[in-house]
Tab-separated table of C-alpha atoms and ligand atoms in Angstrom:
chain	number	residue	atom	x	y	z
A	1	UNK	CA	112.160	130.471	128.852
A	2	UNK	CA	111.229	127.086	127.290
A	3	UNK	CA	108.341	126.522	129.180
A	4	UNK	CA	106.976	130.276	127.598
A	5	UNK	CA	108.182	129.115	124.130
A	6	UNK	CA	105.954	126.034	124.286
A	7	UNK	CA	102.768	127.841	125.532
A	8	UNK	CA	103.424	130.114	122.636
A	9	UNK	CA	102.785	127.691	120.417
A	10	UNK	CA	100.174	125.319	121.942
A	11	UNK	CA	97.340	124.892	121.051
A	12	UNK	CA	97.614	123.804	117.582
A	13	UNK	CA	94.684	126.024	116.253
A	14	UNK	CA	96.786	129.031	116.998
A	15	UNK	CA	99.777	128.126	115.183
A	16	UNK	CA	98.752	130.110	111.656
A	17	UNK	CA	99.377	133.189	113.811
A	18	UNK	CA	102.594	132.530	115.032
A	19	UNK	CA	105.255	134.055	113.359
A	20	UNK	CA	108.543	131.806	112.535
A	21	UNK	CA	111.084	134.141	113.619
A	22	UNK	CA	109.784	135.022	116.888
A	23	UNK	CA	109.320	131.371	118.420
A	24	UNK	CA	112.329	128.984	118.149
A	25	UNK	CA	110.463	125.654	118.393
A	26	UNK	CA	111.370	123.171	120.610
A	27	UNK	CA	113.462	120.869	118.216
A	28	UNK	CA	113.944	117.595	120.492
A	29	UNK	CA	113.221	114.309	118.414
A	30	UNK	CA	112.663	110.606	119.988
A	31	UNK	CA	112.384	107.566	117.323
A	32	UNK	CA	111.235	104.390	118.406
A	33	UNK	CA	111.722	101.635	116.672
A	34	UNK	CA	109.737	98.316	115.332
A	35	UNK	CA	110.427	95.451	113.322
A	36	UNK	CA	113.618	94.730	111.315
A	37	UNK	CA	117.486	95.843	111.170
A	38	UNK	CA	116.413	97.864	107.908
A	39	UNK	CA	113.895	99.395	110.432
A	40	UNK	CA	116.668	100.209	112.668
A	41	UNK	CA	119.106	101.354	109.949
A	42	UNK	CA	116.325	103.722	108.625
A	43	UNK	CA	116.125	105.100	112.047
A	44	UNK	CA	119.669	106.170	111.870
A	45	UNK	CA	118.903	107.423	108.656
A	46	UNK	CA	115.680	109.831	109.770
A	47	UNK	CA	118.143	111.024	112.691
A	48	UNK	CA	120.461	112.064	109.865
A	49	UNK	CA	118.025	113.870	108.089
A	50	UNK	CA	116.655	115.703	111.496
A	51	UNK	CA	120.047	116.171	112.773
A	52	UNK	CA	121.397	118.116	109.310
A	53	UNK	CA	117.779	120.474	109.713
A	54	UNK	CA	118.795	121.581	113.527
A	55	UNK	CA	117.201	119.172	115.370
A	56	UNK	CA	118.517	117.416	118.545
A	57	UNK	CA	118.166	113.169	119.095
A	58	UNK	CA	117.056	112.368	122.531
A	59	UNK	CA	116.426	108.944	123.962
A	60	UNK	CA	114.303	110.498	126.523
A	61	UNK	CA	110.687	110.470	125.231
A	62	UNK	CA	109.381	112.897	128.083
A	63	UNK	CA	111.632	115.956	126.618
A	64	UNK	CA	110.479	115.286	122.960
A	65	UNK	CA	108.664	117.385	120.847
A	66	UNK	CA	108.208	115.136	118.157
A	67	UNK	CA	108.026	111.383	118.525
A	68	UNK	CA	108.235	109.132	115.370
A	69	UNK	CA	107.084	105.596	115.581
A	70	UNK	CA	109.436	103.858	113.024
A	71	UNK	CA	106.885	100.883	112.156
A	72	UNK	CA	106.465	97.521	110.706
A	73	UNK	CA	103.825	95.559	108.694
A	74	UNK	CA	105.172	91.892	108.264
A	75	UNK	CA	102.656	90.188	110.186
A	76	UNK	CA	99.198	91.601	112.042
A	77	UNK	CA	101.170	91.301	115.817
A	78	UNK	CA	103.712	93.597	114.502
A	79	UNK	CA	101.114	96.434	113.984
A	80	UNK	CA	99.161	95.832	116.691
A	81	UNK	CA	101.742	96.822	118.889
A	82	UNK	CA	102.043	99.699	117.082
A	83	UNK	CA	98.392	100.700	117.565
A	84	UNK	CA	98.901	99.837	121.205
A	85	UNK	CA	101.735	102.337	121.683
A	86	UNK	CA	99.692	105.136	119.753
A	87	UNK	CA	97.178	104.591	122.567
A	88	UNK	CA	99.672	105.328	125.352
A	89	UNK	CA	101.125	108.223	123.348
A	90	UNK	CA	97.775	109.804	123.985
A	91	UNK	CA	98.502	110.765	127.640
A	92	UNK	CA	101.626	112.350	126.179
A	93	UNK	CA	99.648	114.366	123.616
A	94	UNK	CA	97.041	115.564	126.256
A	95	UNK	CA	100.266	116.681	128.562
A	96	UNK	CA	101.680	118.678	125.578
A	97	UNK	CA	99.025	119.163	122.747
A	98	UNK	CA	101.649	120.658	120.659
A	99	UNK	CA	103.538	117.113	120.458
A	100	UNK	CA	104.212	116.051	117.208
A	101	UNK	CA	103.420	112.122	116.609
A	102	UNK	CA	104.630	110.551	113.330
A	103	UNK	CA	104.097	107.119	111.835
A	104	UNK	CA	106.843	106.491	109.741
A	105	UNK	CA	107.919	102.993	108.020
A	106	UNK	CA	106.119	100.025	106.389
A	107	UNK	CA	102.887	100.784	108.546
A	108	UNK	CA	102.453	104.237	107.166
A	109	UNK	CA	103.212	103.298	103.708
A	110	UNK	CA	100.401	100.426	103.605
A	111	UNK	CA	97.928	102.171	105.622
A	112	UNK	CA	98.535	105.810	104.560
A	113	UNK	CA	95.719	108.142	105.374
A	114	UNK	CA	93.785	105.765	106.965
A	115	UNK	CA	96.094	106.727	110.196
A	116	UNK	CA	95.250	110.522	110.070
A	117	UNK	CA	91.601	110.217	111.199
A	118	UNK	CA	90.361	113.318	112.796
A	119	UNK	CA	90.459	111.452	116.359
A	120	UNK	CA	93.964	109.889	115.470
A	121	UNK	CA	96.969	111.052	117.770
A	122	UNK	CA	98.723	110.860	114.578
A	123	UNK	CA	99.835	114.222	113.010
A	124	UNK	CA	102.363	112.774	110.275
A	125	UNK	CA	102.506	109.501	108.082
A	126	UNK	CA	105.589	109.120	106.127
A	127	UNK	CA	106.769	106.004	103.889
A	128	UNK	CA	110.096	104.802	103.882
A	129	UNK	CA	111.180	106.519	100.754
A	130	UNK	CA	110.175	110.066	102.242
A	131	UNK	CA	112.136	110.592	104.785
A	132	UNK	CA	113.610	113.571	103.315
A	133	UNK	CA	110.211	115.508	103.747
A	134	UNK	CA	110.219	114.976	107.240
A	135	UNK	CA	111.324	118.610	108.139
A	136	UNK	CA	109.344	120.535	105.874
A	137	UNK	CA	106.173	118.480	107.240
A	138	UNK	CA	107.027	119.402	110.599
A	139	UNK	CA	107.273	122.892	109.714
A	140	UNK	CA	103.918	123.249	107.860
A	141	UNK	CA	102.298	121.206	110.567
A	142	UNK	CA	103.515	123.665	113.274
A	143	UNK	CA	103.166	127.058	111.116
A	144	UNK	CA	99.750	125.657	109.639
A	145	UNK	CA	98.303	123.066	111.966
A	146	UNK	CA	98.435	120.593	108.654
A	147	UNK	CA	98.649	116.944	109.195
A	148	UNK	CA	101.082	115.780	106.677
A	149	UNK	CA	101.350	112.782	104.740
A	150	UNK	CA	104.269	111.559	102.105
A	151	UNK	CA	103.704	107.996	101.147
A	152	UNK	CA	105.152	107.613	97.503
A	153	UNK	CA	107.255	104.792	97.146
A	154	UNK	CA	110.612	105.633	94.738
A	155	UNK	CA	112.581	103.835	92.256
A	156	UNK	CA	115.580	105.326	92.829
A	157	UNK	CA	116.020	106.641	96.514
A	158	UNK	CA	118.976	105.125	98.533
A	159	UNK	CA	119.371	107.919	100.854
A	160	UNK	CA	123.351	107.742	99.799
A	161	UNK	CA	124.659	111.006	100.641
A	162	UNK	CA	122.943	111.006	103.904
A	163	UNK	CA	125.140	110.145	106.520
A	164	UNK	CA	123.242	107.884	109.354
A	165	UNK	CA	123.722	109.053	113.157
A	166	UNK	CA	124.732	106.116	114.894
A	167	UNK	CA	124.521	105.478	118.552
A	168	UNK	CA	128.437	104.541	119.734
A	169	UNK	CA	129.353	101.090	120.011
A	170	UNK	CA	130.757	98.205	118.224
A	171	UNK	CA	128.219	96.798	115.731
A	172	UNK	CA	126.675	98.949	113.075
A	173	UNK	CA	124.581	98.240	110.209
A	174	UNK	CA	124.191	99.813	106.831
A	175	UNK	CA	121.768	99.313	104.002
A	176	UNK	CA	123.249	98.709	101.117
A	177	UNK	CA	119.694	98.287	98.722
A	178	UNK	CA	116.452	98.614	99.417
A	179	UNK	CA	113.298	97.316	98.238
A	180	UNK	CA	112.282	93.668	97.051
A	181	UNK	CA	110.908	92.305	93.586
A	182	UNK	CA	110.470	88.753	94.688
A	183	UNK	CA	106.793	88.883	95.531
A	184	UNK	CA	106.615	85.958	97.837
A	185	UNK	CA	103.154	85.348	98.035
A	186	UNK	CA	102.715	85.800	101.739
A	187	UNK	CA	105.064	89.269	102.171
A	188	UNK	CA	103.518	92.343	102.305
A	189	UNK	CA	107.624	94.233	101.936
A	190	UNK	CA	107.515	94.782	98.034
A	191	UNK	CA	104.045	96.843	98.877
A	192	UNK	CA	105.595	98.751	101.439
A	193	UNK	CA	109.028	99.186	100.699
A	194	UNK	CA	108.648	99.256	96.902
A	195	UNK	CA	111.326	98.051	93.923
A	196	UNK	CA	114.802	97.103	94.593
A	197	UNK	CA	117.596	99.304	94.036
A	198	UNK	CA	121.083	99.790	95.301
A	199	UNK	CA	123.698	102.061	96.683
A	200	UNK	CA	127.034	102.657	95.314
A	201	UNK	CA	129.970	100.134	95.977
A	202	UNK	CA	132.324	103.167	96.378
A	203	UNK	CA	130.067	104.693	98.982
A	204	UNK	CA	129.208	101.573	100.871
A	205	UNK	CA	133.227	100.978	101.317
A	206	UNK	CA	134.218	104.085	101.959
A	207	UNK	CA	131.458	104.135	104.955
A	208	UNK	CA	132.809	101.119	106.374
A	209	UNK	CA	136.193	102.690	106.269
A	210	UNK	CA	134.663	105.718	108.135
A	211	UNK	CA	132.746	102.968	110.670
A	212	UNK	CA	136.188	101.626	111.496
A	213	UNK	CA	137.856	105.182	112.028
A	214	UNK	CA	134.886	105.862	114.588
A	215	UNK	CA	135.638	102.586	116.485
A	216	UNK	CA	133.119	99.885	115.209
A	217	UNK	CA	134.261	96.526	114.769
A	218	UNK	CA	131.518	94.534	113.383
A	219	UNK	CA	129.260	95.723	110.389
A	220	UNK	CA	125.890	94.028	108.733
A	221	UNK	CA	125.405	94.772	105.136
A	222	UNK	CA	121.584	94.931	105.093
A	223	UNK	CA	119.120	94.767	102.459
A	224	UNK	CA	115.739	93.041	101.897
A	225	UNK	CA	117.318	90.914	99.569
A	226	UNK	CA	120.885	91.749	99.398
A	227	UNK	CA	122.056	89.276	96.930
A	228	UNK	CA	119.873	91.305	94.210
A	229	UNK	CA	122.434	94.110	94.802
A	230	UNK	CA	123.824	95.740	91.523
A	231	UNK	CA	126.118	98.641	91.338
A	232	UNK	CA	126.959	99.079	87.420
A	233	UNK	CA	128.508	95.327	86.616
A	234	UNK	CA	129.069	94.664	90.419
A	235	UNK	CA	127.588	92.204	92.604
A	236	UNK	CA	126.713	91.599	96.060
A	237	UNK	CA	129.716	89.240	96.049
A	238	UNK	CA	131.932	92.013	94.454
A	239	UNK	CA	130.594	94.474	97.069
A	240	UNK	CA	131.580	91.877	99.880
A	241	UNK	CA	135.110	91.700	98.088
A	242	UNK	CA	135.784	95.240	97.863
A	243	UNK	CA	134.852	95.852	101.610
A	244	UNK	CA	136.388	93.222	102.743
A	245	UNK	CA	139.423	94.581	101.121
A	246	UNK	CA	138.681	98.439	102.606
A	247	UNK	CA	138.512	97.896	105.964
A	248	UNK	CA	140.388	94.240	106.334
A	249	UNK	CA	140.221	94.445	109.997
A	250	UNK	CA	136.596	95.193	110.339
A	251	UNK	CA	134.373	91.707	110.595
A	252	UNK	CA	131.571	92.175	107.857
A	253	UNK	CA	128.371	90.344	107.727
A	254	UNK	CA	125.094	90.354	105.804
A	255	UNK	CA	121.511	90.051	105.837
A	256	UNK	CA	118.880	88.535	104.276
A	257	UNK	CA	119.541	86.250	101.245
A	258	UNK	CA	117.065	84.290	98.802
A	259	UNK	CA	118.177	81.247	98.174
A	260	UNK	CA	117.393	81.819	94.255
A	261	UNK	CA	120.214	84.394	94.162
A	262	UNK	CA	123.070	82.705	96.646
A	263	UNK	CA	125.438	82.607	94.240
A	264	UNK	CA	128.749	79.984	94.036
A	265	UNK	CA	130.839	83.220	93.416
A	266	UNK	CA	129.333	84.478	96.726
A	267	UNK	CA	130.014	81.666	98.826
A	268	UNK	CA	133.359	81.376	97.435
A	269	UNK	CA	134.045	85.122	97.912
A	270	UNK	CA	133.171	84.357	101.802
A	271	UNK	CA	135.614	81.648	102.131
A	272	UNK	CA	138.610	83.659	100.573
A	273	UNK	CA	138.195	86.672	103.042
A	274	UNK	CA	139.272	86.335	106.759
A	275	UNK	CA	136.955	89.227	107.764
A	276	UNK	CA	133.905	88.416	105.951
A	277	UNK	CA	132.234	86.407	108.632
A	278	UNK	CA	131.322	82.540	108.097
A	279	UNK	CA	127.821	83.221	109.069
A	280	UNK	CA	125.046	83.046	106.310
A	281	UNK	CA	121.351	83.733	107.345
A	282	UNK	CA	119.114	81.768	104.545
A	283	UNK	CA	115.526	82.088	104.951
A	284	UNK	CA	113.686	78.522	103.849
A	285	UNK	CA	110.388	78.994	104.869
A	286	UNK	CA	109.006	75.207	104.545
A	287	UNK	CA	110.286	71.982	104.020
A	288	UNK	CA	107.608	71.112	101.514
A	289	UNK	CA	107.299	71.786	97.820
A	290	UNK	CA	104.062	72.249	97.384
A	291	UNK	CA	103.899	74.964	100.133
A	292	UNK	CA	107.190	76.497	98.547
A	293	UNK	CA	105.342	76.737	95.317
A	294	UNK	CA	102.238	78.334	96.802
A	295	UNK	CA	104.662	80.982	98.861
A	296	UNK	CA	105.953	81.505	95.013
A	297	UNK	CA	110.004	80.969	96.466
A	298	UNK	CA	110.634	80.023	93.101
A	299	UNK	CA	112.992	76.791	94.767
A	300	UNK	CA	112.377	73.430	95.841
A	301	UNK	CA	113.558	71.686	98.867
A	302	UNK	CA	116.169	69.717	96.813
A	303	UNK	CA	117.732	72.884	95.593
A	304	UNK	CA	117.687	74.014	98.729
A	305	UNK	CA	119.552	71.585	100.060
A	306	UNK	CA	122.345	71.349	97.314
A	307	UNK	CA	122.988	75.153	98.475
A	308	UNK	CA	123.331	74.828	102.255
A	309	UNK	CA	126.054	71.430	101.202
A	310	UNK	CA	127.937	73.764	99.071
A	311	UNK	CA	128.503	76.004	101.973
A	312	UNK	CA	129.197	73.248	104.284
A	313	UNK	CA	131.802	72.332	101.941
A	314	UNK	CA	133.005	75.434	100.825
A	315	UNK	CA	133.260	77.461	104.279
A	316	UNK	CA	133.804	74.679	106.959
A	317	UNK	CA	132.969	76.158	110.234
A	318	UNK	CA	130.077	77.962	108.725
A	319	UNK	CA	126.863	79.371	111.095
A	320	UNK	CA	123.396	78.932	109.266
A	321	UNK	CA	120.509	80.112	110.412
A	322	UNK	CA	116.903	80.661	108.476
A	323	UNK	CA	113.627	81.784	108.928
A	324	UNK	CA	110.390	79.446	108.607
A	325	UNK	CA	106.797	80.389	108.377
A	326	UNK	CA	104.352	77.658	109.962
A	327	UNK	CA	100.778	76.988	109.387
A	328	UNK	CA	100.809	78.582	105.739
A	329	UNK	CA	97.297	78.203	103.908
A	330	UNK	CA	96.648	74.491	103.333
A	331	UNK	CA	99.509	72.942	105.181
A	332	UNK	CA	99.084	69.475	106.019
A	333	UNK	CA	100.623	67.489	109.233
A	334	UNK	CA	102.685	65.575	106.534
A	335	UNK	CA	104.083	69.089	105.104
A	336	UNK	CA	104.629	70.438	108.629
A	337	UNK	CA	106.796	67.374	109.260
A	338	UNK	CA	108.467	67.954	106.230
A	339	UNK	CA	109.489	71.181	107.714
A	340	UNK	CA	111.295	69.437	110.984
A	341	UNK	CA	112.559	66.868	108.384
A	342	UNK	CA	114.600	69.594	106.806
A	343	UNK	CA	115.289	71.535	109.854
A	344	UNK	CA	116.841	68.344	111.586
A	345	UNK	CA	118.973	67.842	108.101
A	346	UNK	CA	120.559	71.172	107.952
A	347	UNK	CA	121.164	71.815	111.728
A	348	UNK	CA	120.638	75.393	111.876
A	349	UNK	CA	122.462	77.132	114.204
A	350	UNK	CA	119.560	79.277	115.060
A	351	UNK	CA	116.093	80.291	113.212
A	352	UNK	CA	113.669	82.699	113.438
A	353	UNK	CA	110.108	80.889	113.392
A	354	UNK	CA	106.884	82.823	112.913
A	355	UNK	CA	102.916	81.476	112.373
A	356	UNK	CA	101.494	82.575	109.008
A	357	UNK	CA	99.713	86.135	109.040
A	358	UNK	CA	97.680	86.797	106.254
A	359	UNK	CA	98.658	90.372	104.870
A	360	UNK	CA	96.293	92.399	102.395
A	361	UNK	CA	97.406	92.925	98.632
A	362	UNK	CA	99.383	89.959	98.832
A	363	UNK	CA	98.832	86.708	97.084
A	364	UNK	CA	98.097	84.804	99.558
A	365	UNK	CA	95.500	87.043	100.860
A	366	UNK	CA	93.032	85.429	98.461
A	367	UNK	CA	94.025	82.323	99.460
A	368	UNK	CA	91.805	80.337	102.465
A	369	UNK	CA	93.891	81.559	105.800
A	370	UNK	CA	92.437	77.607	106.559
A	371	UNK	CA	94.976	76.625	109.722
A	372	UNK	CA	93.440	77.378	112.694
A	373	UNK	CA	95.125	79.481	115.532
A	374	UNK	CA	95.718	76.661	117.742
A	375	UNK	CA	97.274	74.207	115.275
A	376	UNK	CA	99.707	77.080	114.153
A	377	UNK	CA	100.588	77.588	117.414
A	378	UNK	CA	101.197	73.745	118.118
A	379	UNK	CA	103.207	73.711	114.965
A	380	UNK	CA	104.985	76.345	116.034
A	381	UNK	CA	106.061	75.024	119.317
A	382	UNK	CA	107.119	72.100	117.655
A	383	UNK	CA	109.556	73.856	115.671
A	384	UNK	CA	110.878	76.161	118.127
A	385	UNK	CA	111.278	73.245	120.350
A	386	UNK	CA	112.970	71.341	118.099
A	387	UNK	CA	115.319	74.375	117.189
A	388	UNK	CA	116.145	74.527	120.597
A	389	UNK	CA	117.783	71.090	120.810
A	390	UNK	CA	119.111	71.563	117.655
A	391	UNK	CA	121.126	75.073	118.734
A	392	UNK	CA	122.067	73.515	122.158
A	393	UNK	CA	123.368	70.193	120.537
A	394	UNK	CA	125.318	72.685	118.140
A	395	UNK	CA	126.485	75.208	120.840
A	396	UNK	CA	127.410	72.520	123.045
A	397	UNK	CA	130.227	71.260	120.433
A	398	UNK	CA	131.833	74.181	120.529
A	399	UNK	CA	132.786	73.444	124.420
A	400	UNK	CA	136.479	73.018	125.236
A	401	UNK	CA	137.078	75.068	121.945
A	402	UNK	CA	138.762	78.144	121.290
A	403	UNK	CA	137.228	80.976	119.449
A	404	UNK	CA	137.955	84.808	118.561
A	405	UNK	CA	135.169	87.222	120.226
A	406	UNK	CA	134.695	90.739	119.560
A	407	UNK	CA	133.724	92.295	122.987
A	408	UNK	CA	130.935	94.564	122.634
A	409	UNK	CA	129.848	95.539	126.202
A	410	UNK	CA	128.486	94.742	129.558
A	411	UNK	CA	126.369	91.510	129.585
A	412	UNK	CA	122.461	92.458	129.778
A	413	UNK	CA	122.381	89.858	132.809
A	414	UNK	CA	125.252	90.676	134.863
A	415	UNK	CA	127.311	93.757	134.992
A	416	UNK	CA	130.105	91.329	136.263
A	417	UNK	CA	129.975	89.623	132.893
A	418	UNK	CA	131.087	90.903	129.509
A	419	UNK	CA	129.761	89.870	125.946
A	420	UNK	CA	130.819	89.466	122.817
A	421	UNK	CA	130.263	87.580	119.493
A	422	UNK	CA	131.502	84.637	117.503
A	423	UNK	CA	132.464	85.421	113.905
A	424	UNK	CA	129.748	82.885	113.507
A	425	UNK	CA	127.272	85.009	115.324
A	426	UNK	CA	127.212	83.048	118.636
A	427	UNK	CA	126.913	85.106	121.721
A	428	UNK	CA	129.812	84.295	124.516
A	429	UNK	CA	129.717	85.782	128.005
A	430	UNK	CA	133.244	85.697	129.889
A	431	UNK	CA	134.025	87.409	133.111
A	432	UNK	CA	134.520	91.141	133.358
A	433	UNK	CA	138.066	92.064	133.379
A	434	UNK	CA	139.138	95.357	132.179
A	435	UNK	CA	139.148	94.501	128.328
A	436	UNK	CA	137.889	97.174	126.550
A	437	UNK	CA	134.847	96.981	124.230
A	438	UNK	CA	135.865	96.403	120.443
A	439	UNK	CA	138.990	94.469	121.619
A	440	UNK	CA	139.484	90.731	119.648
A	441	UNK	CA	140.066	88.322	122.220
A	442	UNK	CA	140.569	84.304	122.088
A	443	UNK	CA	138.320	82.641	124.516
A	444	UNK	CA	138.054	79.085	125.817
A	445	UNK	CA	134.088	77.917	126.148
A	446	UNK	CA	133.599	75.870	129.154
A	447	UNK	CA	130.395	75.779	128.947
A	448	UNK	CA	126.999	76.112	126.795
A	449	UNK	CA	123.123	75.979	126.122
A	450	UNK	CA	121.032	76.827	123.153
A	451	UNK	CA	121.344	80.588	123.245
A	452	UNK	CA	124.722	81.435	124.775
A	453	UNK	CA	128.422	80.322	125.037
A	454	UNK	CA	130.271	81.009	128.384
A	455	UNK	CA	133.972	81.286	128.305
A	456	UNK	CA	137.223	82.560	129.673
A	457	UNK	CA	139.809	84.741	127.872
A	458	UNK	CA	142.762	82.672	126.945
A	459	UNK	CA	145.983	84.332	128.029
A	460	UNK	CA	148.785	83.645	125.746
A	461	UNK	CA	152.331	83.377	127.512
B	1	5AD	N1	103.212	85.716	108.220
B	1	5AD	C1	104.203	85.429	108.955
B	1	5AD	N2	105.720	85.383	108.572
B	1	5AD	C2	105.827	85.940	107.885
B	1	5AD	N3	107.281	86.796	107.029
B	1	5AD	C3	107.134	87.575	106.163
B	1	5AD	N4	105.835	87.498	105.748
B	1	5AD	C4	104.958	87.040	106.535
B	1	5AD	C5	103.653	86.853	107.052
B	1	5AD	N5	102.655	86.947	106.137
B	1	5AD	C6	108.666	86.064	108.068
B	1	5AD	C7	109.299	85.315	106.676
B	1	5AD	C8	110.409	86.450	106.128
B	1	5AD	C9	110.504	87.126	107.653
B	1	5AD	C10	111.794	88.514	107.773
B	1	5AD	O1	109.427	87.387	108.293
B	1	5AD	O2	109.894	84.535	107.344
B	1	5AD	O3	111.830	85.437	105.914
B	2	SF4	FE1	109.524	89.563	101.438
B	2	SF4	FE2	110.111	87.420	100.046
B	2	SF4	FE3	111.087	89.721	99.623
B	2	SF4	FE4	111.952	88.728	101.794
B	2	SF4	S1	111.957	87.961	99.141
B	2	SF4	S2	111.239	90.711	101.438
B	2	SF4	S3	110.009	87.145	102.260
B	2	SF4	S4	108.836	89.033	99.281
């Protein structure tokens, strides 16, 4: 029966003759997600919208009637991966010409109709604030054979009322604010995700309580710049406090922060509540004031280091991580070494490190991208290797100590092992012993490398 139905609405050109009440369209949706955690959270919102409209979510691309790629534009390479994937999708479309292929997210917002050329496999293009239009654009495509596009950015859309469809698990994320008003000179995000806006405080707190009831034990509050969160008179520290009280057993984290807005009040709130994780991700980007100025980051190295000092004093066992861009326009060897020096001074537990990639529309697009690829690569290798040494040194300091971890599941490397995370976001591997996912256990760390801790459960008797 299903095959017959499929035949009825293939090929696309004949769709105008199809009567909606005679054919039940195949409603299996498959979404592939690229890029940051915000995109993963958005995919859950898309699944929520589509679920409400009668679509089934599948993880098997081969049985899907609709394939959406939720995309990222942050660096050229991120977009390149999606183009490669679109090429591969041609064969799926050849097998099933009725297959609907959509590009959603940041690439859709950036490239708009450029993705919809006649030869393109893409049928739908939707920016991050337009996901509510997915069902109607799909209907229009199926009914009238018209490709669809919706790329307006909103000043108010937060998807507050949409119930995300999440995979079962222990760790969940919630977008608490969207967009970014910072306009760092290298960054395309303000153009692809628009202006800052926040969800209501009570809505977020209730969602965390529900997540606890659904079995989640670790939640990350997301935003391009969470510290700009604003709901009435409440700021991000108020949101954290409310969530910490609303779900006192839930581990609560957040990402990502801008050094300009990370307040003392926020640091003190984290220190005050046991369930607010002692982990702060604070992107520094560069160790040179001249480069920070060119990047329009609005802080100096000295100011950044003073924030780090306060964090370390107020939250003694804090874990710290950062983002670094290497090879930004005109960066000298000396300025590169300043970044290495800053990394040595702060001693981050982890870092995400990138080669500068020019993005159209940004301020830096008009600056000369004058650091050659070989130099960028060499500088990247140097910061990656330094960070590996620092992470290893810091992780080795945990050997012989006990930590509470929440078990998240079976280790990816061995089905005889379980993995969990510490409050400071470090992954710990322990032997499998029947402890169910979601349990909080005390572990004794026995060895460590730059990426992982290894330990054993401490049995109290
Ligand atoms: N090139 C390289 N890295 C970038 N990032 C943002 N824009 C660019 C770019 N054009 C990095 C920053 C940011 C992280 C999310 O991505 O380090 O913090
Ligand atoms: Fe991009 Fe800067 Fe906004 Fe982060 S704060 S999303 S780096 S513009």
